[in-house]
PDB file of C-alpha atoms in Angstrom:
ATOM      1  CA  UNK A 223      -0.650 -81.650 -89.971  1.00  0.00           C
ATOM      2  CA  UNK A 224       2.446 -80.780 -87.948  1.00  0.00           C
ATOM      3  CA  UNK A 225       2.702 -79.446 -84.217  1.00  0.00           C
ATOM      4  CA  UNK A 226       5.547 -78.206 -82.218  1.00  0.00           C
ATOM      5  CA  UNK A 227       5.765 -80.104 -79.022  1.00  0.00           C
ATOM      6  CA  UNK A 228       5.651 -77.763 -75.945  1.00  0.00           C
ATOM      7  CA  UNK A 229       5.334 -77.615 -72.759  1.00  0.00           C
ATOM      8  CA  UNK A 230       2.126 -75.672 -71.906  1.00  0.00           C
ATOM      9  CA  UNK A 231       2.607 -75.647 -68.429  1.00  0.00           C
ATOM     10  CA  UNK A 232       5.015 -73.074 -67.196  1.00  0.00           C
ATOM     11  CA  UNK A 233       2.436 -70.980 -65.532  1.00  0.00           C
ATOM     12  CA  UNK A 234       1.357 -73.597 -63.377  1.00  0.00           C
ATOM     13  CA  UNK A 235       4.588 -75.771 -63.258  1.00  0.00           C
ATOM     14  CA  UNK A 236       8.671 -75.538 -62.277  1.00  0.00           C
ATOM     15  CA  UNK A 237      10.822 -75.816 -65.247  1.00  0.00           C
ATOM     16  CA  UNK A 238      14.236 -77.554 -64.569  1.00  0.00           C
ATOM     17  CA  UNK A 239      17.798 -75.917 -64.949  1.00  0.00           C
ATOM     18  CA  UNK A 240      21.013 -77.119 -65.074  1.00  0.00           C
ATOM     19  CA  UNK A 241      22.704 -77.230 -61.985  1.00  0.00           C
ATOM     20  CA  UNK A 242      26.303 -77.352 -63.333  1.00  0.00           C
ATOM     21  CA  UNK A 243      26.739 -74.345 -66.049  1.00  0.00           C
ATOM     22  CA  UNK A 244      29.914 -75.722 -67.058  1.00  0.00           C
ATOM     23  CA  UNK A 245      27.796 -79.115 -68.847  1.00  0.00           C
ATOM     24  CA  UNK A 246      26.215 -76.838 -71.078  1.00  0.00           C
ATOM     25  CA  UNK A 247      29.215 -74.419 -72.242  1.00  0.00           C
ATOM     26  CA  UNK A 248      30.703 -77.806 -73.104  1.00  0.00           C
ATOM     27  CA  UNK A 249      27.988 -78.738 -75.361  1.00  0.00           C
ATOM     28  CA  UNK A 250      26.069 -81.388 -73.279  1.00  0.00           C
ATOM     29  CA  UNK A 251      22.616 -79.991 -73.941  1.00  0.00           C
ATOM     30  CA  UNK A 252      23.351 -78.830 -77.447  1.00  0.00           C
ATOM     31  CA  UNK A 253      20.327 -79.698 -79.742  1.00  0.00           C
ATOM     32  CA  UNK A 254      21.505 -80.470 -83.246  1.00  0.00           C
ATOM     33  CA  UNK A 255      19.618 -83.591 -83.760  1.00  0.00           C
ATOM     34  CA  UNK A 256      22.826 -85.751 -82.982  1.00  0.00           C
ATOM     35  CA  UNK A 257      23.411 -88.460 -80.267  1.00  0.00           C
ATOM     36  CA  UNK A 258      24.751 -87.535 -77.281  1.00  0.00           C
ATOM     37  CA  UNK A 259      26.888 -89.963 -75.104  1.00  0.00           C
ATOM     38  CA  UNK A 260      27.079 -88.600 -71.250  1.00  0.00           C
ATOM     39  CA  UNK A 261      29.991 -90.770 -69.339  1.00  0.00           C
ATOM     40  CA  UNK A 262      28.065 -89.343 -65.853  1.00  0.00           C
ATOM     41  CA  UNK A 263      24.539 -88.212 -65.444  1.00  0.00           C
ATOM     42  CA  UNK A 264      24.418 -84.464 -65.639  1.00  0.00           C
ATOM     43  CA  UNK A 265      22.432 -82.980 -62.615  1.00  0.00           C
ATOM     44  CA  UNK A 266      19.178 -80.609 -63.061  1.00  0.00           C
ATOM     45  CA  UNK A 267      17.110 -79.177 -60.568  1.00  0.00           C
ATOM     46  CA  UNK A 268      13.746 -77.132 -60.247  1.00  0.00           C
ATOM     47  CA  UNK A 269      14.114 -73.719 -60.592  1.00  0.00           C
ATOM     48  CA  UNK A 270      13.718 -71.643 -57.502  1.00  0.00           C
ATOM     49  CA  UNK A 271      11.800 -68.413 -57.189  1.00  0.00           C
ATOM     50  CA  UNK A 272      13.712 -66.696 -54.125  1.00  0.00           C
ATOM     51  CA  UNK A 273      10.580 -63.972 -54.073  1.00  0.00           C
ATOM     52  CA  UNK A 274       8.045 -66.630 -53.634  1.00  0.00           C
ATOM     53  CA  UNK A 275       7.678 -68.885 -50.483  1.00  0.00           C
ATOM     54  CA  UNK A 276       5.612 -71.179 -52.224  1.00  0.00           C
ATOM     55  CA  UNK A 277       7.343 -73.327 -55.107  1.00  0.00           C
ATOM     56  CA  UNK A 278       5.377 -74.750 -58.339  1.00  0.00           C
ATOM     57  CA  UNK A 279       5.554 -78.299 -58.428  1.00  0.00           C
ATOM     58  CA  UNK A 280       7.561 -79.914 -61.212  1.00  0.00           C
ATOM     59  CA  UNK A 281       5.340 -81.911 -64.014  1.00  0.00           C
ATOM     60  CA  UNK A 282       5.863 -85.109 -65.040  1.00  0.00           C
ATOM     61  CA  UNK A 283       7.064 -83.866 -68.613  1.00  0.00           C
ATOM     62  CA  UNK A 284       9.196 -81.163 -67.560  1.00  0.00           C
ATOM     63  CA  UNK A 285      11.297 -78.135 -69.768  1.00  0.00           C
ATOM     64  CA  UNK A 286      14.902 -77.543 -69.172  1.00  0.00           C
ATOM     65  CA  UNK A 287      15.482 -75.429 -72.258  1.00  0.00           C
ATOM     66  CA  UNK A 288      13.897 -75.052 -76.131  1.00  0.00           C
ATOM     67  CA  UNK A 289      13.156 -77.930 -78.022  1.00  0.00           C
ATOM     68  CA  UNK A 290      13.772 -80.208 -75.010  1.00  0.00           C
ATOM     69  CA  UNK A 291      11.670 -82.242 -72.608  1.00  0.00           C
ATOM     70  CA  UNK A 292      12.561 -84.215 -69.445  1.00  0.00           C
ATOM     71  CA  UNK A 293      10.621 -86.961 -68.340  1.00  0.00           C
ATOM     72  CA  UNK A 294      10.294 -88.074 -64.737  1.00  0.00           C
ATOM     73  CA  UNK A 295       9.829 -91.942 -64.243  1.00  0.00           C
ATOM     74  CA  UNK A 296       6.165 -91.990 -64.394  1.00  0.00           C
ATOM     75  CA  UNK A 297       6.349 -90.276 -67.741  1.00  0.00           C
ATOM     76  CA  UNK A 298       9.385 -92.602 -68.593  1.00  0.00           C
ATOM     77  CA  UNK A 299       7.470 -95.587 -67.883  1.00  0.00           C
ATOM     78  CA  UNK A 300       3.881 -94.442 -70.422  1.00  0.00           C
ATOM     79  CA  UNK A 301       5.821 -92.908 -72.735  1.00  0.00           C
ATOM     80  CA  UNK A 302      10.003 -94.201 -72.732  1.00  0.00           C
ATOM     81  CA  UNK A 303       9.019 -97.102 -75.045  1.00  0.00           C
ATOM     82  CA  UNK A 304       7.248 -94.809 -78.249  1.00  0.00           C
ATOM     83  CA  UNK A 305       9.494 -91.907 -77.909  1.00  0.00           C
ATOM     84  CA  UNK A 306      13.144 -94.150 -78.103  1.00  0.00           C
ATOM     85  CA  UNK A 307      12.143 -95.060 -81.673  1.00  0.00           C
ATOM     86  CA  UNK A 308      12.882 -91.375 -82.317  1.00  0.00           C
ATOM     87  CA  UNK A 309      15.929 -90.226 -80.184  1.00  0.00           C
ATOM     88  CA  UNK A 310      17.293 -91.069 -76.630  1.00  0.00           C
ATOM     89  CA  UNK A 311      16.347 -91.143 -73.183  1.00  0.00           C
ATOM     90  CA  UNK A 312      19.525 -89.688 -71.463  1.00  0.00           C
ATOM     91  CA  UNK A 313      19.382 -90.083 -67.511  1.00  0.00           C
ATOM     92  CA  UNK A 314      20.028 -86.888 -65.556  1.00  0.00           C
ATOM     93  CA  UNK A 315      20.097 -86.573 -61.470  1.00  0.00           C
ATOM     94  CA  UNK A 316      17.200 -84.382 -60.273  1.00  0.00           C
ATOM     95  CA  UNK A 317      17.704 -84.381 -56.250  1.00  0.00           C
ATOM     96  CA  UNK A 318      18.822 -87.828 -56.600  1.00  0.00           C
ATOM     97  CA  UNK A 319      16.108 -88.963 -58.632  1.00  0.00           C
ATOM     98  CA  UNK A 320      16.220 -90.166 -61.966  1.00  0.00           C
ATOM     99  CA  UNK A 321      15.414 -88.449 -64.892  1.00  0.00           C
ATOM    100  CA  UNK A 322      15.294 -88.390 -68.718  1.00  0.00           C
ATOM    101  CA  UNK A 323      16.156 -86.012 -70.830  1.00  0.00           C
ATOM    102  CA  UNK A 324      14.860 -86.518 -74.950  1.00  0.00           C
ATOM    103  CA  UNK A 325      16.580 -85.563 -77.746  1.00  0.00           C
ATOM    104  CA  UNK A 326      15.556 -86.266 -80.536  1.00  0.00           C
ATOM    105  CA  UNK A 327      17.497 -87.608 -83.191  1.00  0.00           C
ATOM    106  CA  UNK A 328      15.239 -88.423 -85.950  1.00  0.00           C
ATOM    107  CA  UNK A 329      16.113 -85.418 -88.212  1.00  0.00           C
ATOM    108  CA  UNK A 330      13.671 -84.612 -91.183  1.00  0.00           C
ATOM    109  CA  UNK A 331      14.326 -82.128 -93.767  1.00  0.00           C
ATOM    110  CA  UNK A 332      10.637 -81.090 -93.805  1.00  0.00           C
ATOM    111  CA  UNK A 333      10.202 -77.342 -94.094  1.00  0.00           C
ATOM    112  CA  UNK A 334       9.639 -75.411 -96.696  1.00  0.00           C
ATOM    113  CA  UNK A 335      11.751 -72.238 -96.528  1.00  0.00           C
ATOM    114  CA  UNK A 336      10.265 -70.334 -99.413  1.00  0.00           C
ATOM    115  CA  UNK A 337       6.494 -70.706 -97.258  1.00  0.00           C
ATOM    116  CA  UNK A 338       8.267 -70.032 -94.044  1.00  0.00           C
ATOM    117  CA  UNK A 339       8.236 -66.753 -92.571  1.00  0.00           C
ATOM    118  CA  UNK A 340      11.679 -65.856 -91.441  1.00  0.00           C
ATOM    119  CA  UNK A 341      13.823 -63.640 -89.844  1.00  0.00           C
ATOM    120  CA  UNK A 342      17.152 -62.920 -91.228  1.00  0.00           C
ATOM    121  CA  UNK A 343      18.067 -66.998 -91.879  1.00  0.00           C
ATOM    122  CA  UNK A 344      16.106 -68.387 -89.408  1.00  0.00           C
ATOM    123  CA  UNK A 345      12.730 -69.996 -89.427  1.00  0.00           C
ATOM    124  CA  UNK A 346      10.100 -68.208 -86.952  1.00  0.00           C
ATOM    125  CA  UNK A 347       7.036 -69.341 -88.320  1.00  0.00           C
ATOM    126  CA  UNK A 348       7.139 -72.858 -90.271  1.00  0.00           C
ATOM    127  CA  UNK A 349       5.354 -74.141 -92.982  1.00  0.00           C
ATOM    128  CA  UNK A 350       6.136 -77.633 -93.855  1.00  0.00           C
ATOM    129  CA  UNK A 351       6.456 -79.673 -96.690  1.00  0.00           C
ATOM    130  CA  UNK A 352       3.468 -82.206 -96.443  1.00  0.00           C
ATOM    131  CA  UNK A 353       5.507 -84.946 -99.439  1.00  0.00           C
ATOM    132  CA  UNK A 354       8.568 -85.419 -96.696  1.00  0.00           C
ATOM    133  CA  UNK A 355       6.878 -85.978 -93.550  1.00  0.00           C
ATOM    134  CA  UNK A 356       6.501 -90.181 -93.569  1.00  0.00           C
ATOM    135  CA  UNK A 357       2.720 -90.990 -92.982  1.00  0.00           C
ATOM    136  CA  UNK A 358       3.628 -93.441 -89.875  1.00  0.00           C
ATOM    137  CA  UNK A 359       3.974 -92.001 -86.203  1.00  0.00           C
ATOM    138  CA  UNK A 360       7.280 -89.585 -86.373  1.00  0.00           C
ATOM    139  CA  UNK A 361       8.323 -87.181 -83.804  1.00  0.00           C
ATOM    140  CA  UNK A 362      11.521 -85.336 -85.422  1.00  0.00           C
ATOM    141  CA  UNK A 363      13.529 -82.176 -85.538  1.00  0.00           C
ATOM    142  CA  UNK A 364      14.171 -80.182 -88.621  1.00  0.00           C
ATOM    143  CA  UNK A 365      17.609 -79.433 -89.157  1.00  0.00           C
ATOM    144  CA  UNK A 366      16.715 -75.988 -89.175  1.00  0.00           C
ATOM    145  CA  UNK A 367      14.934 -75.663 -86.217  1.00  0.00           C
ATOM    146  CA  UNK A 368      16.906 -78.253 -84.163  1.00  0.00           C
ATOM    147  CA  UNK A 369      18.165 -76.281 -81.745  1.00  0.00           C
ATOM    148  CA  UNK A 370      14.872 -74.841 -80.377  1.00  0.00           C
ATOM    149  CA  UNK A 371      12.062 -77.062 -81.774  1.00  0.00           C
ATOM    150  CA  UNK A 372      10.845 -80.856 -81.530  1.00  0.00           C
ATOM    151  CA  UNK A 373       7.879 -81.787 -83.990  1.00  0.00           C
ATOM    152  CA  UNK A 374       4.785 -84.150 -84.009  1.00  0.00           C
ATOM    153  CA  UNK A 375       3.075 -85.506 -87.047  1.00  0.00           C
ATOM    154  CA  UNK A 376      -0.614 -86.108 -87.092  1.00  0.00           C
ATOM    155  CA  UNK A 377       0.078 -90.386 -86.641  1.00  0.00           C
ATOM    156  CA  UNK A 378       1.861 -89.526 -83.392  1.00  0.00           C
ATOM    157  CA  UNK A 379      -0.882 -87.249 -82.042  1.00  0.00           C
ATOM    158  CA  UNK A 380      -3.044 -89.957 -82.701  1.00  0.00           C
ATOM    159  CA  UNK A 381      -1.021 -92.568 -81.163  1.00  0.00           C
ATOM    160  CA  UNK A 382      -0.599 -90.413 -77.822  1.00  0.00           C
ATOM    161  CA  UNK A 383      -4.496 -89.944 -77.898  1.00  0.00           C
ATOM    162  CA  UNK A 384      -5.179 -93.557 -78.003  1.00  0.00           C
ATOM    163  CA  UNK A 385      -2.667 -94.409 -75.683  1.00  0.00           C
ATOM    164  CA  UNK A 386      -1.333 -97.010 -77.846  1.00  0.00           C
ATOM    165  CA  UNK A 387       2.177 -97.874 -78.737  1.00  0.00           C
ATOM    166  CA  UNK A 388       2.445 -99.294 -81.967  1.00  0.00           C
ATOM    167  CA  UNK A 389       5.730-101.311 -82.760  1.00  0.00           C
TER     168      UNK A 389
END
């Protein structure tokens, strides 16, 4: 079994957004699976309602755009360890705190296009083939869907509901 890892949150949390436009247009935050080197640490911020006087908090795991996920240091600390066997923890500046933002570079060519519903060429609803997904813990990005999705296999929900970290 596959799931897409989310943030479920939003209602009740702040997401993050970039506080320099110009790092994204330049391809800082692009998604393809690849690694990214930063030579500074790119500053985010929570996002700021200007019709409501009371903010939402900002979650430990927090969005900044799809198929991404920024970890505070709390989050860093339970989960930095598991998750770096799969991609990188890249430090951003929120407010002068640090940050980490995931991307995932472990890359499987795991869906099945002919089972997938689609619209135009791209994937919208996934169906996966079961044969290329390893049976160990994998969190991973099809190259399909890298650019707006991050995946869990059924070893790395379990892993996350033990709260183990196996090497």
């Amino acid at each position: 079994m596959i799931w897409q890892l989310t943030n479920g949150g939003i209602e009740e949390f702040s997401i993050l957004v970039f506080a320099n436009e110009d790092e994204v247009f330049a391809g800082m935050f692009e998604m393809d699976g690849k690694p990214k080197h930063w030579s500074v640490r790119p500053r985010v911020e929570p996002f700021v309602d200007k019709r409501k006087k009371q903010q939402k908090p900002l979650a430990d795991i927090s969005y900044v755009t799809h198929g991404t996920i920024v970890l505070n240091g709390k989050a860093y600390a339970a989960l930095g360890e598991f998750l770096s066997r799969f991609g990188q923890l890249l430090e951003l500046d929120c407010n002068g705190e640090v940050y980490y933002f995931y991307n995932v570079t472990n890359l499987i060519d795991a869906i099945d296009v002919d089972c997938s519903g689609l619209e135009g060429k791209s994937v919208v609803k996934e169906a996966f083939r079961q044969d290329a997904i390893p049976s160990t813990a994998q969190i991973f990005k099809d190259p399909r869907t890298a650019h707006h999705a991050i995946y869990v296999n059924q070893a790395a929900k379990a892993v996350n509901r033990r709260g183990d970290h196996p090497q």
